[in-house]
mmCIF file of C-alpha atoms in Angstrom:
data_model
loop_
_atom_site.group_PDB
_atom_site.id
_atom_site.type_symbol
_atom_site.label_atom_id
_atom_site.label_comp_id
_atom_site.label_asym_id
_atom_site.label_seq_id
_atom_site.Cartn_x
_atom_site.Cartn_y
_atom_site.Cartn_z
ATOM 1 C CA ASP W 9 3.970 -20.981 -12.469
ATOM 2 C CA PRO W 10 4.594 -17.229 -12.119
ATOM 3 C CA LYS W 11 1.618 -16.567 -14.400
ATOM 4 C CA LEU W 12 -0.865 -18.228 -12.061
ATOM 5 C CA PRO W 13 -4.040 -16.104 -12.105
ATOM 6 C CA ILE W 14 -4.693 -14.417 -8.759
ATOM 7 C CA LYS W 15 -8.185 -15.953 -8.646
ATOM 8 C CA ARG W 16 -6.474 -19.346 -8.369
ATOM 9 C CA ALA W 17 -4.185 -18.278 -5.532
ATOM 10 C CA ASP W 18 -6.412 -19.984 -2.962
ATOM 11 C CA GLU W 19 -5.310 -23.317 -4.446
ATOM 12 C CA LEU W 20 -1.900 -22.740 -2.845
ATOM 13 C CA SER W 21 -0.966 -22.891 0.812
ATOM 14 C CA LYS W 22 0.075 -19.604 2.358
ATOM 15 C CA ILE W 23 3.723 -20.701 2.369
ATOM 16 C CA GLU W 24 3.523 -21.723 -1.297
ATOM 17 C CA PHE W 25 1.928 -18.365 -2.155
ATOM 18 C CA GLU W 26 4.661 -16.472 -0.284
ATOM 19 C CA GLN W 27 7.334 -18.485 -2.111
ATOM 20 C CA LEU W 28 5.622 -17.864 -5.451
ATOM 21 C CA ILE W 29 5.735 -14.122 -4.840
ATOM 22 C CA LEU W 30 9.303 -14.126 -3.567
ATOM 23 C CA THR W 31 10.638 -16.181 -6.472
ATOM 24 C CA THR W 32 9.325 -13.634 -8.970
ATOM 25 C CA LEU W 33 11.620 -10.976 -7.497
ATOM 26 C CA GLU W 34 15.336 -10.301 -7.667
ATOM 27 C CA PRO W 35 17.298 -11.765 -4.723
ATOM 28 C CA SER W 36 17.927 -8.373 -3.077
ATOM 29 C CA VAL W 37 14.221 -7.520 -3.248
ATOM 30 C CA GLN W 38 13.318 -10.983 -1.936
ATOM 31 C CA GLU W 39 15.432 -10.406 1.155
ATOM 32 C CA ALA W 40 13.997 -6.928 1.712
ATOM 33 C CA LEU W 41 10.396 -8.166 1.392
ATOM 34 C CA ARG W 42 10.789 -11.406 3.343
ATOM 35 C CA PRO W 43 10.286 -9.864 6.851
ATOM 36 C CA TYR W 44 7.027 -8.201 5.759
ATOM 37 C CA ILE W 45 5.411 -10.576 3.275
ATOM 38 C CA ASN W 46 3.420 -12.474 5.891
ATOM 39 C CA SER W 47 1.931 -9.254 7.290
ATOM 40 C CA ILE W 48 1.203 -7.874 3.828
ATOM 41 C CA LEU W 49 -0.618 -11.040 2.807
ATOM 42 C CA ASP W 50 -2.606 -11.189 6.071
ATOM 43 C CA LEU W 51 -3.619 -7.521 5.803
ATOM 44 C CA SER W 52 -4.488 -7.907 2.124
ATOM 45 C CA VAL W 53 -6.856 -10.746 3.002
ATOM 46 C CA GLU W 54 -8.309 -8.842 5.970
ATOM 47 C CA TYR W 55 -8.984 -5.718 3.894
ATOM 48 C CA GLN W 56 -9.708 -7.608 0.659
ATOM 49 C CA ILE W 57 -7.217 -5.828 -1.564
ATOM 50 C CA ASP W 58 -4.623 -7.046 -4.042
ATOM 51 C CA PRO W 59 -1.403 -8.002 -2.187
ATOM 52 C CA PHE W 60 0.669 -7.340 -5.315
ATOM 53 C CA TRP W 61 -0.599 -3.755 -5.316
ATOM 54 C CA VAL W 62 0.408 -3.335 -1.664
ATOM 55 C CA ILE W 63 3.851 -4.816 -2.331
ATOM 56 C CA SER W 64 4.299 -2.500 -5.328
ATOM 57 C CA ILE W 65 3.414 0.550 -3.259
ATOM 58 C CA VAL W 66 5.797 -0.443 -0.458
ATOM 59 C CA MET W 67 8.559 -0.979 -3.039
ATOM 60 C CA VAL W 68 8.067 2.490 -4.508
ATOM 61 C CA GLU W 69 7.428 4.305 -1.243
ATOM 62 C CA SER W 70 10.219 2.926 0.948
ATOM 63 C CA ASP W 71 11.998 0.103 -0.859
ATOM 64 C CA PHE W 72 11.067 -2.011 2.208
ATOM 65 C CA ASN W 73 12.962 0.301 4.582
ATOM 66 C CA SER W 74 10.858 0.407 7.746
ATOM 67 C CA GLN W 75 12.805 3.455 8.977
ATOM 68 C CA ALA W 76 12.336 5.494 5.792
ATOM 69 C CA LEU W 77 11.665 9.187 6.407
ATOM 70 C CA SER W 78 10.846 11.574 3.572
ATOM 71 C CA HIS W 79 11.706 15.257 3.391
ATOM 72 C CA LYS W 80 7.966 15.890 4.012
ATOM 73 C CA ASN W 81 8.023 13.724 7.185
ATOM 74 C CA ALA W 82 6.246 10.717 5.626
ATOM 75 C CA ARG W 83 7.346 7.706 7.612
ATOM 76 C CA GLY W 84 7.905 3.993 7.454
ATOM 77 C CA LEU W 85 7.262 1.274 4.918
ATOM 78 C CA MET W 86 4.197 2.940 3.433
ATOM 79 C CA GLN W 87 5.429 6.522 3.872
ATOM 80 C CA LEU W 88 2.450 7.812 5.807
ATOM 81 C CA MET W 89 2.206 11.386 6.999
ATOM 82 C CA PRO W 90 1.545 11.747 10.732
ATOM 83 C CA ASP W 91 -1.651 13.770 10.130
ATOM 84 C CA THR W 92 -2.940 11.108 7.750
ATOM 85 C CA ALA W 93 -2.158 8.379 10.267
ATOM 86 C CA GLN W 94 -3.941 10.316 13.031
ATOM 87 C CA TYR W 95 -7.016 10.583 10.781
ATOM 88 C CA LEU W 96 -6.863 6.876 9.919
ATOM 89 C CA TYR W 97 -6.668 5.919 13.591
ATOM 90 C CA LEU W 98 -9.800 8.003 14.202
ATOM 91 C CA LEU W 99 -11.595 6.182 11.384
ATOM 92 C CA MET W 100 -10.562 2.912 13.005
ATOM 93 C CA GLN W 101 -11.888 4.221 16.329
ATOM 94 C CA ARG W 102 -8.478 4.089 17.969
ATOM 95 C CA LYS W 103 -7.662 7.153 20.036
ATOM 96 C CA LEU W 104 -3.930 7.775 20.181
ATOM 97 C CA SER W 105 -1.875 10.798 21.176
ATOM 98 C CA GLY W 106 0.283 12.491 18.554
ATOM 99 C CA ASP W 107 3.353 10.935 20.165
ATOM 100 C CA GLN W 108 1.794 7.467 19.988
ATOM 101 C CA VAL W 109 0.944 7.973 16.311
ATOM 102 C CA LEU W 110 4.539 8.993 15.551
ATOM 103 C CA ALA W 111 5.896 6.011 17.463
ATOM 104 C CA ASN W 112 3.501 3.633 15.694
ATOM 105 C CA LEU W 113 4.519 4.901 12.253
ATOM 106 C CA ASP W 114 7.976 3.510 12.969
ATOM 107 C CA LEU W 115 6.572 0.054 13.789
ATOM 108 C CA PRO W 116 6.415 -2.010 10.581
ATOM 109 C CA GLN W 117 3.192 -3.880 11.432
ATOM 110 C CA GLU W 118 1.360 -0.695 12.463
ATOM 111 C CA ASN W 119 2.625 1.211 9.437
ATOM 112 C CA LEU W 120 1.547 -1.580 7.098
ATOM 113 C CA GLU W 121 -1.883 -1.821 8.682
ATOM 114 C CA MET W 122 -2.451 1.932 8.451
ATOM 115 C CA GLY W 123 -1.266 1.953 4.836
ATOM 116 C CA VAL W 124 -3.427 -0.999 3.782
ATOM 117 C CA PHE W 125 -6.430 0.454 5.631
ATOM 118 C CA TYR W 126 -5.826 3.757 3.798
ATOM 119 C CA LEU W 127 -5.588 2.012 0.430
ATOM 120 C CA LYS W 128 -8.897 0.269 1.116
ATOM 121 C CA LYS W 129 -10.534 3.600 2.031
ATOM 122 C CA LEU W 130 -9.177 5.199 -1.124
ATOM 123 C CA LEU W 131 -10.494 2.312 -3.213
ATOM 124 C CA GLN W 132 -13.918 2.734 -1.635
ATOM 125 C CA ASN W 133 -13.824 6.519 -2.119
ATOM 126 C CA PHE W 134 -12.869 6.164 -5.775
ATOM 127 C CA ARG W 135 -15.387 3.414 -6.619
ATOM 128 C CA MET W 136 -12.830 0.587 -6.609
ATOM 129 C CA ASN W 137 -10.716 2.314 -9.256
ATOM 130 C CA TYR W 138 -7.151 1.217 -8.516
ATOM 131 C CA ARG W 139 -5.641 3.898 -10.762
ATOM 132 C CA PHE W 140 -7.418 6.737 -8.948
ATOM 133 C CA ALA W 141 -6.722 5.184 -5.538
ATOM 134 C CA THR W 142 -3.026 4.807 -6.397
ATOM 135 C CA VAL W 143 -2.628 8.417 -7.484
ATOM 136 C CA ALA W 144 -4.670 9.583 -4.468
ATOM 137 C CA TYR W 145 -2.303 7.644 -2.220
ATOM 138 C CA ASN W 146 0.538 9.730 -3.614
ATOM 139 C CA ILE W 147 -0.976 13.228 -3.901
ATOM 140 C CA GLY W 148 -3.944 12.956 -1.558
ATOM 141 C CA PRO W 149 -7.605 12.366 -2.353
ATOM 142 C CA ALA W 150 -8.658 16.031 -2.164
ATOM 143 C CA LYS W 151 -5.919 17.086 -4.574
ATOM 144 C CA LEU W 152 -6.820 14.287 -6.988
ATOM 145 C CA ARG W 153 -10.507 15.255 -6.900
ATOM 146 C CA SER W 154 -9.547 18.870 -7.595
ATOM 147 C CA HIS W 155 -7.405 17.806 -10.567
ATOM 148 C CA LEU W 156 -10.146 15.531 -11.891
ATOM 149 C CA LYS W 157 -12.754 18.272 -11.600
ATOM 150 C CA ALA W 158 -10.480 20.752 -13.392
ATOM 151 C CA LYS W 159 -9.464 18.057 -15.892
ATOM 152 C CA SER W 160 -5.860 18.999 -15.147
ATOM 153 C CA ILE W 161 -4.443 15.521 -14.629
ATOM 154 C CA ASP W 162 -3.459 12.907 -17.170
ATOM 155 C CA LEU W 163 -3.391 9.558 -15.397
ATOM 156 C CA ASN W 164 -1.887 7.941 -18.474
ATOM 157 C CA ASN W 165 1.251 10.004 -17.882
ATOM 158 C CA SER W 166 1.393 9.910 -14.086
ATOM 159 C CA PRO W 167 5.009 9.124 -13.103
ATOM 160 C CA TYR W 168 3.894 7.692 -9.760
ATOM 161 C CA LEU W 169 1.257 5.460 -11.335
ATOM 162 C CA GLN W 170 3.841 4.306 -13.880
ATOM 163 C CA LYS W 171 6.308 3.385 -11.102
ATOM 164 C CA ILE W 172 3.637 1.365 -9.298
ATOM 165 C CA SER W 173 2.570 -0.318 -12.548
ATOM 166 C CA ASP W 174 6.174 -1.209 -13.372
ATOM 167 C CA ARG W 175 6.664 -2.865 -9.972
ATOM 168 C CA TYR W 176 3.308 -4.596 -10.183
#
């Protein structure tokens, strides 16, 4: 049942849960997600965040293209900036050179882990508010805080938030 509440997801085996997710998507999206779904689900459990949210962000950010590169140099499945990734590695107490960070951003598993870790940090920083964390993922937490303080952002009309919501 595609309307199975997420709180009941633990009643399914991992394979059944993966199949449930995949069958809700168009065939082309199923094939694009298939290589990453296991990692996304594992990381979502590890970091205790909604796997559907992660999948939605990956869809919008890279359309499941692990080699995606933006005009701003955001890289990989979750379109992380190298400076952001370097900062995240420091938070995770992993010391890597700039070259190692760049190389890791092109590795799907590393990129997914950094992205999911970042989403969890944003959730914590924005008091578990998924809307704020989602917009912060796109524009950066400092910029979002500045907009919120100046009351110069309308989350109800955020194109990025709308794209994520539509995929979700």
